[in-house]
Amino acid sequence: MTEPGRTSPPADTVVQTLRRAARALQDDRAEETQTLCARVLERFPDQAAALSLMGQALHSRRDYPRAAEYLQRATQLNDKPAGWHFHLAIAHHAQRKLDEAQACYQRCLEKNPQHLRALMNLAAICSQRRRFGEAVKLLQRALRVKADHPEANAAMGQALVDLGRVQIALPFIHKALQQQPDSVIALCAQGNALRALNRLTEAAECYQRILRTDPKHAVSLYNLGVIRNEQGLLGDALSLYQRALRADPSLHYAWVSLANAYKRLGDFRRGLDAVKRAAALAPGSADVRATEASIHEMAGDVDKAWACIRPLVERGSTDVNVVLPLARIAKKLDRADQAIDALTRTLADPRTIDAQKLVVHFAYGKLLDSRGRSDQAFEQFRL
């Protein structure tokens, strides 16, 4: 209802104002969009389209919390537009609220199963959570929507590399690079594939190509650090991790790698400091917990090491980064049976890729050998 003494503008005026707001947003004039939407919302606080446009404008200005508030209200008032759910998802995603983002991407796809960007962003969340098989299925759907999409091909290549299917991944990466030779996503995927094939010099060149254009590209600095670490150049790796984190302090996995580098240098205090930074960015991350456990283990405190991974082990984790430190400290803690059970489940888990299985079999064999079960240990080593 209209307030006494006030006359509402005719409906076509609201429509025209919102059209102007939408055009302004398309032309990167987000502030103008906000002003126009605010005029409408002053009179019509529940005008869903105005709320959605306001949220999108705030997102473009990186005010992600307020963007999510407006977009949440818009979708509550009108649940139908797939795009509104998508914009709410990316507002959550930008704040690293992955559960909320995932739910909104899924709602977007319920409304529009062929929403390309929602498929790709949801695949990225699955990959971040190490659900690489789910990521591949989502990217297959994306490529059915647009088979020659370079970013989707690059993402598919990376997801297949993460699954250990490097040879299958390469054609997707090559297709992406044919379309966009300087694609950062495709070059990173190619570098990761070559690293998986132990072609470290070629892999490093992929990351260096990106860095020649963008010397502060954090992910490439990090990836190059991983290469240097694998080449035994720990000092260079440490420096590259630090440069990556100066460029983007939010890379929790770079903090994890930095912690591991300090651990190898015997600097446990700095290693634990780096772990704390990683934990603040990724609470509950198995990688973070396992890294903290490995530092305590190397420092000789197996009780603290066990305390780090115990919640994950007791929840039945089959994450390789959790079960391997458990296997190493199990005998000292009289938890060998628990470790054997965890190793068995990890080997049976379809998400455990072949390269990881080799390491798990070796850890399994060492644990069995330490308990005098040499025949069974030999079988694990042979596998």
Short mmCIF file of C-alpha atoms in Angstrom, two decimals:
data_model
loop_
_atom_site.label_atom_id
_atom_site.label_comp_id
_atom_site.label_asym_id
_atom_site.label_seq_id
_atom_site.Cartn_x
_atom_site.Cartn_y
_atom_site.Cartn_z
CA MET A 1 0.00 0.00 0.00
CA THR A 2 1.03 3.59 -0.64
CA GLU A 3 1.75 5.72 2.42
CA PRO A 4 -0.86 8.46 3.11
CA GLY A 5 0.01 11.69 1.34
CA ARG A 6 2.46 10.00 -1.05
CA THR A 7 1.87 9.07 -4.64
CA SER A 8 3.64 6.01 -6.01
CA PRO A 9 5.24 6.39 -9.42
CA PRO A 10 3.45 4.48 -12.16
CA ALA A 11 4.67 0.93 -12.77
CA ASP A 12 6.28 1.80 -16.10
CA THR A 13 8.46 4.38 -14.32
CA VAL A 14 9.80 1.66 -12.04
CA VAL A 15 10.44 -0.59 -15.02
CA GLN A 16 12.25 2.19 -16.87
CA THR A 17 14.36 2.99 -13.81
CA LEU A 18 15.37 -0.65 -13.45
CA ARG A 19 16.22 -0.85 -17.14
CA ARG A 20 18.50 2.14 -16.71
CA ALA A 21 20.03 0.49 -13.65
CA ALA A 22 20.66 -2.73 -15.59
CA ARG A 23 22.28 -0.84 -18.50
CA ALA A 24 24.49 1.06 -16.06
CA LEU A 25 25.62 -2.21 -14.50
CA GLN A 26 26.44 -3.66 -17.93
CA ASP A 27 28.51 -0.54 -18.64
CA ASP A 28 30.46 -0.91 -15.35
CA ARG A 29 28.69 2.03 -13.71
CA ALA A 30 27.82 0.17 -10.52
CA GLU A 31 27.47 3.32 -8.42
CA GLU A 32 24.78 4.63 -10.78
CA THR A 33 22.99 1.27 -10.54
CA GLN A 34 22.99 1.53 -6.75
CA THR A 35 21.56 5.06 -6.87
CA LEU A 36 18.75 4.06 -9.22
CA CYS A 37 17.89 0.92 -7.27
CA ALA A 38 17.89 2.87 -4.01
CA ARG A 39 15.21 5.21 -5.46
CA VAL A 40 12.99 2.26 -6.26
CA LEU A 41 13.60 0.49 -2.95
CA GLU A 42 12.82 3.63 -0.98
CA ARG A 43 9.26 3.38 -2.27
CA PHE A 44 9.08 -0.38 -2.83
CA PRO A 45 11.33 -2.16 -0.30
CA ASP A 46 10.25 -5.58 -1.59
CA GLN A 47 10.85 -4.90 -5.29
CA ALA A 48 12.74 -8.12 -6.04
CA ALA A 49 14.37 -7.02 -9.30
CA ALA A 50 15.71 -3.87 -7.65
CA LEU A 51 17.09 -5.94 -4.77
CA SER A 52 18.82 -8.29 -7.22
CA LEU A 53 20.37 -5.45 -9.23
CA MET A 54 21.49 -3.73 -6.02
CA GLY A 55 23.15 -6.97 -4.92
CA GLN A 56 24.90 -7.37 -8.27
CA ALA A 57 26.13 -3.78 -8.14
CA LEU A 58 27.50 -4.29 -4.63
CA HIS A 59 29.22 -7.48 -5.78
CA SER A 60 30.91 -5.63 -8.63
CA ARG A 61 32.25 -3.20 -6.03
CA ARG A 62 33.47 -6.16 -3.90
CA ASP A 63 31.06 -5.51 -1.06
CA TYR A 64 30.26 -9.20 -0.89
CA PRO A 65 28.46 -9.38 2.49
CA ARG A 66 25.94 -6.67 1.55
CA ALA A 67 25.61 -8.12 -1.95
CA ALA A 68 24.61 -11.45 -0.42
CA GLU A 69 22.05 -9.76 1.85
CA TYR A 70 20.26 -8.05 -1.05
CA LEU A 71 20.40 -11.11 -3.29
CA GLN A 72 19.11 -13.33 -0.48
CA ARG A 73 16.08 -11.07 -0.09
CA ALA A 74 15.53 -11.06 -3.85
CA THR A 75 15.53 -14.86 -4.11
CA GLN A 76 13.23 -15.17 -1.10
CA LEU A 77 10.72 -12.87 -2.82
CA ASN A 78 11.09 -14.50 -6.24
CA ASP A 79 12.65 -17.97 -6.37
CA LYS A 80 12.34 -18.43 -10.14
CA PRO A 81 15.22 -16.56 -11.86
CA ALA A 82 18.24 -18.88 -12.12
CA GLY A 83 20.54 -15.89 -12.53
CA TRP A 84 19.63 -14.49 -9.14
CA HIS A 85 20.60 -17.74 -7.45
CA PHE A 86 23.84 -17.68 -9.43
CA HIS A 87 24.69 -14.14 -8.32
CA LEU A 88 23.93 -15.06 -4.70
CA ALA A 89 26.20 -18.09 -5.11
CA ILE A 90 29.14 -16.03 -6.35
CA ALA A 91 28.65 -13.54 -3.51
CA HIS A 92 28.96 -16.43 -1.04
CA HIS A 93 31.82 -17.94 -3.04
CA ALA A 94 33.77 -14.67 -2.89
CA GLN A 95 33.51 -14.84 0.91
CA ARG A 96 34.69 -18.49 0.88
CA LYS A 97 31.34 -19.64 2.22
CA LEU A 98 31.51 -22.81 0.19
CA ASP A 99 28.51 -24.62 1.68
CA GLU A 100 26.23 -21.66 0.97
CA ALA A 101 27.73 -21.13 -2.48
CA GLN A 102 27.30 -24.79 -3.39
CA ALA A 103 23.65 -24.79 -2.34
CA CYS A 104 22.94 -21.69 -4.44
CA TYR A 105 24.74 -23.05 -7.52
CA GLN A 106 22.64 -26.20 -7.18
CA ARG A 107 19.43 -24.15 -6.98
CA CYS A 108 20.54 -22.21 -10.05
CA LEU A 109 21.04 -25.49 -11.92
CA GLU A 110 17.63 -26.74 -10.82
CA LYS A 111 16.16 -23.70 -12.58
CA ASN A 112 18.55 -23.85 -15.54
CA PRO A 113 20.46 -27.14 -15.88
CA GLN A 114 22.57 -25.66 -18.69
CA HIS A 115 23.87 -22.64 -16.79
CA LEU A 116 27.49 -22.88 -17.92
CA ARG A 117 29.13 -20.71 -15.28
CA ALA A 118 27.21 -22.38 -12.44
CA LEU A 119 28.37 -25.79 -13.66
CA MET A 120 31.98 -24.61 -13.81
CA ASN A 121 31.95 -22.83 -10.45
CA LEU A 122 30.32 -25.81 -8.74
CA ALA A 123 32.98 -28.03 -10.30
CA ALA A 124 35.64 -25.71 -8.85
CA ILE A 125 34.16 -26.15 -5.35
CA CYS A 126 34.15 -29.94 -5.81
CA SER A 127 37.81 -29.84 -6.86
CA GLN A 128 38.67 -27.62 -3.90
CA ARG A 129 37.08 -30.25 -1.66
CA ARG A 130 38.96 -33.05 -3.48
CA ARG A 131 35.77 -34.45 -5.01
CA PHE A 132 37.42 -34.66 -8.39
CA GLY A 133 35.05 -37.28 -9.82
CA GLU A 134 32.08 -34.98 -9.17
CA ALA A 135 33.99 -32.10 -10.75
CA VAL A 136 34.59 -34.13 -13.91
CA LYS A 137 30.86 -34.98 -14.20
CA LEU A 138 29.90 -31.31 -13.85
CA LEU A 139 32.49 -30.27 -16.44
CA GLN A 140 31.21 -32.95 -18.83
CA ARG A 141 27.81 -31.25 -18.56
CA ALA A 142 29.43 -27.86 -19.16
CA LEU A 143 31.18 -29.14 -22.30
CA ARG A 144 27.91 -30.54 -23.60
CA VAL A 145 26.57 -26.99 -23.33
CA LYS A 146 29.60 -25.52 -25.12
CA ALA A 147 32.19 -28.01 -26.34
CA ASP A 148 34.75 -25.42 -27.43
CA HIS A 149 34.69 -23.34 -24.24
CA PRO A 150 38.41 -22.83 -23.46
CA GLU A 151 38.03 -22.37 -19.71
CA ALA A 152 35.80 -25.46 -19.40
CA ASN A 153 38.33 -27.52 -21.37
CA ALA A 154 41.18 -26.27 -19.18
CA ALA A 155 39.18 -27.00 -16.02
CA MET A 156 38.37 -30.49 -17.29
CA GLY A 157 42.07 -31.07 -17.95
CA GLN A 158 42.97 -29.96 -14.43
CA ALA A 159 40.26 -32.13 -12.81
CA LEU A 160 41.51 -35.17 -14.74
CA VAL A 161 45.09 -34.40 -13.67
CA ASP A 162 43.86 -34.29 -10.08
CA LEU A 163 42.29 -37.72 -10.63
CA GLY A 164 45.63 -39.03 -11.90
CA ARG A 165 44.35 -39.41 -15.48
CA VAL A 166 47.01 -37.24 -17.03
CA GLN A 167 47.05 -38.73 -20.52
CA ILE A 168 43.28 -38.29 -20.81
CA ALA A 169 43.65 -34.72 -19.51
CA LEU A 170 46.18 -33.54 -22.09
CA PRO A 171 43.82 -33.29 -25.13
CA PHE A 172 41.47 -31.02 -23.15
CA ILE A 173 44.38 -28.79 -22.11
CA HIS A 174 45.77 -28.67 -25.66
CA LYS A 175 42.33 -27.72 -27.02
CA ALA A 176 42.11 -24.87 -24.51
CA LEU A 177 45.58 -23.61 -25.46
CA GLN A 178 44.80 -23.80 -29.18
CA GLN A 179 41.88 -21.47 -28.56
CA GLN A 180 43.68 -19.20 -26.08
CA PRO A 181 47.48 -19.70 -26.18
CA ASP A 182 48.04 -17.34 -23.24
CA SER A 183 45.22 -18.67 -21.06
CA VAL A 184 46.43 -18.62 -17.47
CA ILE A 185 44.05 -21.42 -16.46
CA ALA A 186 45.19 -23.64 -19.34
CA LEU A 187 48.89 -22.92 -18.78
CA CYS A 188 48.52 -23.78 -15.09
CA ALA A 189 46.73 -27.02 -16.01
CA GLN A 190 49.46 -27.87 -18.53
CA GLY A 191 52.14 -27.17 -15.94
CA ASN A 192 50.39 -29.39 -13.41
CA ALA A 193 50.01 -32.18 -15.97
CA LEU A 194 53.69 -32.02 -16.90
CA ARG A 195 54.65 -32.01 -13.22
CA ALA A 196 52.55 -35.16 -12.72
CA LEU A 197 54.56 -36.73 -15.57
CA ASN A 198 57.79 -35.65 -13.80
CA ARG A 199 58.67 -33.31 -16.68
CA LEU A 200 59.64 -30.63 -14.20
CA THR A 201 61.61 -28.31 -16.47
CA GLU A 202 58.74 -28.10 -18.97
CA ALA A 203 56.26 -27.64 -16.15
CA ALA A 204 58.29 -24.77 -14.73
CA GLU A 205 58.29 -23.08 -18.13
CA CYS A 206 54.47 -23.04 -18.15
CA TYR A 207 54.39 -21.14 -14.85
CA GLN A 208 57.23 -18.86 -15.94
CA ARG A 209 55.28 -17.93 -19.09
CA ILE A 210 52.49 -16.64 -16.87
CA LEU A 211 54.93 -14.82 -14.58
CA ARG A 212 56.60 -13.03 -17.48
CA THR A 213 53.24 -11.35 -18.12
CA ASP A 214 52.14 -11.11 -14.50
CA PRO A 215 55.09 -11.31 -12.05
CA LYS A 216 52.72 -11.32 -9.07
CA HIS A 217 50.48 -14.17 -10.21
CA ALA A 218 50.22 -15.92 -6.86
CA VAL A 219 49.17 -19.39 -8.04
CA SER A 220 52.03 -19.54 -10.57
CA LEU A 221 54.54 -18.41 -7.95
CA TYR A 222 53.23 -21.14 -5.69
CA ASN A 223 53.30 -23.80 -8.42
CA LEU A 224 56.85 -22.85 -9.36
CA GLY A 225 57.74 -23.18 -5.68
CA VAL A 226 56.34 -26.72 -5.69
CA ILE A 227 58.56 -27.52 -8.70
CA ARG A 228 61.65 -26.13 -6.97
CA ASN A 229 60.81 -28.16 -3.88
CA GLU A 230 60.57 -31.33 -5.97
CA GLN A 231 63.91 -30.44 -7.59
CA GLY A 232 65.45 -30.30 -4.13
CA LEU A 233 65.87 -26.50 -4.16
CA LEU A 234 64.22 -25.88 -0.81
CA GLY A 235 65.55 -22.33 -0.40
CA ASP A 236 64.13 -21.30 -3.78
CA ALA A 237 60.84 -23.01 -2.95
CA LEU A 238 60.60 -21.16 0.37
CA SER A 239 61.20 -17.82 -1.34
CA LEU A 240 58.55 -18.53 -3.99
CA TYR A 241 55.96 -19.54 -1.38
CA GLN A 242 56.64 -16.29 0.46
CA ARG A 243 56.28 -14.26 -2.76
CA ALA A 244 53.03 -16.05 -3.55
CA LEU A 245 51.65 -15.21 -0.11
CA ARG A 246 52.70 -11.58 -0.40
CA ALA A 247 50.74 -11.46 -3.65
CA ASP A 248 47.73 -13.28 -2.18
CA PRO A 249 47.74 -14.03 1.57
CA SER A 250 44.48 -16.01 1.19
CA LEU A 251 46.12 -19.05 -0.46
CA HIS A 252 45.77 -21.50 2.41
CA TYR A 253 47.61 -24.26 0.55
CA ALA A 254 50.61 -21.95 0.10
CA TRP A 255 50.70 -21.49 3.87
CA VAL A 256 50.62 -25.30 4.20
CA SER A 257 53.55 -25.67 1.80
CA LEU A 258 55.42 -22.91 3.60
CA ALA A 259 54.85 -24.75 6.89
CA ASN A 260 56.20 -27.96 5.38
CA ALA A 261 59.27 -26.11 4.08
CA TYR A 262 60.00 -24.70 7.54
CA LYS A 263 59.50 -28.18 8.99
CA ARG A 264 62.11 -29.62 6.64
CA LEU A 265 64.48 -26.85 7.73
CA GLY A 266 63.84 -27.75 11.38
CA ASP A 267 62.20 -24.38 12.09
CA PHE A 268 59.16 -25.80 13.87
CA ARG A 269 58.04 -22.49 15.41
CA ARG A 270 57.71 -20.78 12.05
CA GLY A 271 56.13 -23.93 10.64
CA LEU A 272 53.42 -23.86 13.29
CA ASP A 273 52.90 -20.12 12.74
CA ALA A 274 52.28 -20.82 9.05
CA VAL A 275 49.86 -23.62 9.96
CA LYS A 276 47.87 -21.20 12.13
CA ARG A 277 47.52 -18.86 9.15
CA ALA A 278 46.33 -21.75 7.00
CA ALA A 279 43.86 -22.91 9.67
CA ALA A 280 42.33 -19.43 9.89
CA LEU A 281 41.68 -19.53 6.14
CA ALA A 282 40.51 -23.16 5.94
CA PRO A 283 39.08 -24.29 9.30
CA GLY A 284 38.89 -28.06 9.56
CA SER A 285 41.04 -28.67 6.49
CA ALA A 286 42.58 -32.14 6.54
CA ASP A 287 45.75 -30.82 4.89
CA VAL A 288 46.20 -28.24 7.61
CA ARG A 289 45.58 -30.70 10.44
CA ALA A 290 47.92 -33.26 8.87
CA THR A 291 50.67 -30.68 8.37
CA GLU A 292 50.43 -29.57 11.98
CA ALA A 293 50.57 -33.22 13.04
CA SER A 294 53.68 -33.84 10.94
CA ILE A 295 55.47 -30.87 12.51
CA HIS A 296 54.73 -32.11 16.02
CA GLU A 297 55.77 -35.61 14.93
CA MET A 298 59.11 -34.38 13.60
CA ALA A 299 59.58 -32.33 16.78
CA GLY A 300 59.16 -35.58 18.74
CA ASP A 301 55.74 -34.90 20.28
CA VAL A 302 53.55 -37.75 19.01
CA ASP A 303 50.78 -36.99 21.51
CA LYS A 304 50.27 -33.53 20.01
CA ALA A 305 50.52 -35.04 16.54
CA TRP A 306 47.75 -37.49 17.39
CA ALA A 307 45.60 -34.73 18.88
CA CYS A 308 45.73 -32.89 15.54
CA ILE A 309 44.40 -35.75 13.43
CA ARG A 310 42.33 -37.67 15.98
CA PRO A 311 38.98 -35.97 15.16
CA LEU A 312 39.45 -36.75 11.46
CA VAL A 313 40.52 -40.34 12.08
CA GLU A 314 37.58 -40.98 14.40
CA ARG A 315 35.21 -39.62 11.75
CA GLY A 316 36.57 -42.28 9.37
CA SER A 317 38.65 -40.02 7.15
CA THR A 318 40.22 -41.67 4.12
CA ASP A 319 42.23 -38.60 3.22
CA VAL A 320 45.78 -39.69 2.42
CA ASN A 321 47.15 -36.65 4.23
CA VAL A 322 45.48 -37.90 7.42
CA VAL A 323 46.11 -41.65 7.28
CA LEU A 324 49.82 -41.40 6.42
CA PRO A 325 50.84 -39.52 9.60
CA LEU A 326 48.60 -41.91 11.55
CA ALA A 327 50.51 -44.84 10.07
CA ARG A 328 53.85 -43.29 11.04
CA ILE A 329 52.95 -42.65 14.70
CA ALA A 330 50.62 -45.62 15.23
CA LYS A 331 53.17 -47.96 16.79
CA LYS A 332 54.34 -45.39 19.35
CA LEU A 333 50.72 -44.73 20.33
CA ASP A 334 49.70 -48.40 20.33
CA ARG A 335 47.16 -47.64 17.61
CA ALA A 336 48.44 -49.95 14.89
CA ASP A 337 45.08 -51.70 14.44
CA GLN A 338 43.34 -48.36 14.04
CA ALA A 339 45.93 -47.29 11.47
CA ILE A 340 45.60 -50.56 9.53
CA ASP A 341 41.83 -50.09 9.41
CA ALA A 342 42.26 -46.51 8.11
CA LEU A 343 44.79 -47.60 5.48
CA THR A 344 42.49 -50.40 4.30
CA ARG A 345 39.54 -48.01 3.95
CA THR A 346 41.69 -45.49 2.11
CA LEU A 347 42.81 -48.08 -0.44
CA ALA A 348 39.18 -49.14 -0.97
CA ASP A 349 37.98 -45.55 -1.43
CA PRO A 350 37.42 -44.85 -5.16
CA ARG A 351 38.54 -41.27 -4.58
CA THR A 352 42.08 -42.45 -3.77
CA ILE A 353 44.01 -42.08 -7.02
CA ASP A 354 46.68 -44.54 -8.21
CA ALA A 355 49.65 -42.33 -7.31
CA GLN A 356 48.32 -42.00 -3.75
CA LYS A 357 47.71 -45.76 -3.51
CA LEU A 358 51.41 -46.42 -4.09
CA VAL A 359 52.33 -44.32 -1.05
CA VAL A 360 49.56 -45.87 1.06
CA HIS A 361 50.66 -49.42 0.15
CA PHE A 362 54.23 -48.54 1.18
CA ALA A 363 53.07 -47.08 4.53
CA TYR A 364 50.87 -50.13 5.05
CA GLY A 365 53.82 -52.43 4.40
CA LYS A 366 56.09 -50.61 6.82
CA LEU A 367 53.45 -50.77 9.54
CA LEU A 368 52.86 -54.48 9.00
CA ASP A 369 56.61 -55.15 8.97
CA SER A 370 57.01 -53.30 12.27
CA ARG A 371 54.50 -55.73 13.78
CA GLY A 372 56.38 -58.78 12.52
CA ARG A 373 53.95 -59.56 9.71
CA SER A 374 56.65 -59.63 7.04
CA ASP A 375 54.78 -61.79 4.50
CA GLN A 376 51.79 -59.44 4.49
CA ALA A 377 54.19 -56.48 4.41
CA PHE A 378 55.89 -57.90 1.33
CA GLU A 379 52.53 -58.15 -0.42
CA GLN A 380 51.92 -54.43 0.20
CA PHE A 381 55.39 -53.49 -1.04
CA ARG A 382 54.83 -55.61 -4.14
CA LEU A 383 51.57 -53.80 -4.90
#
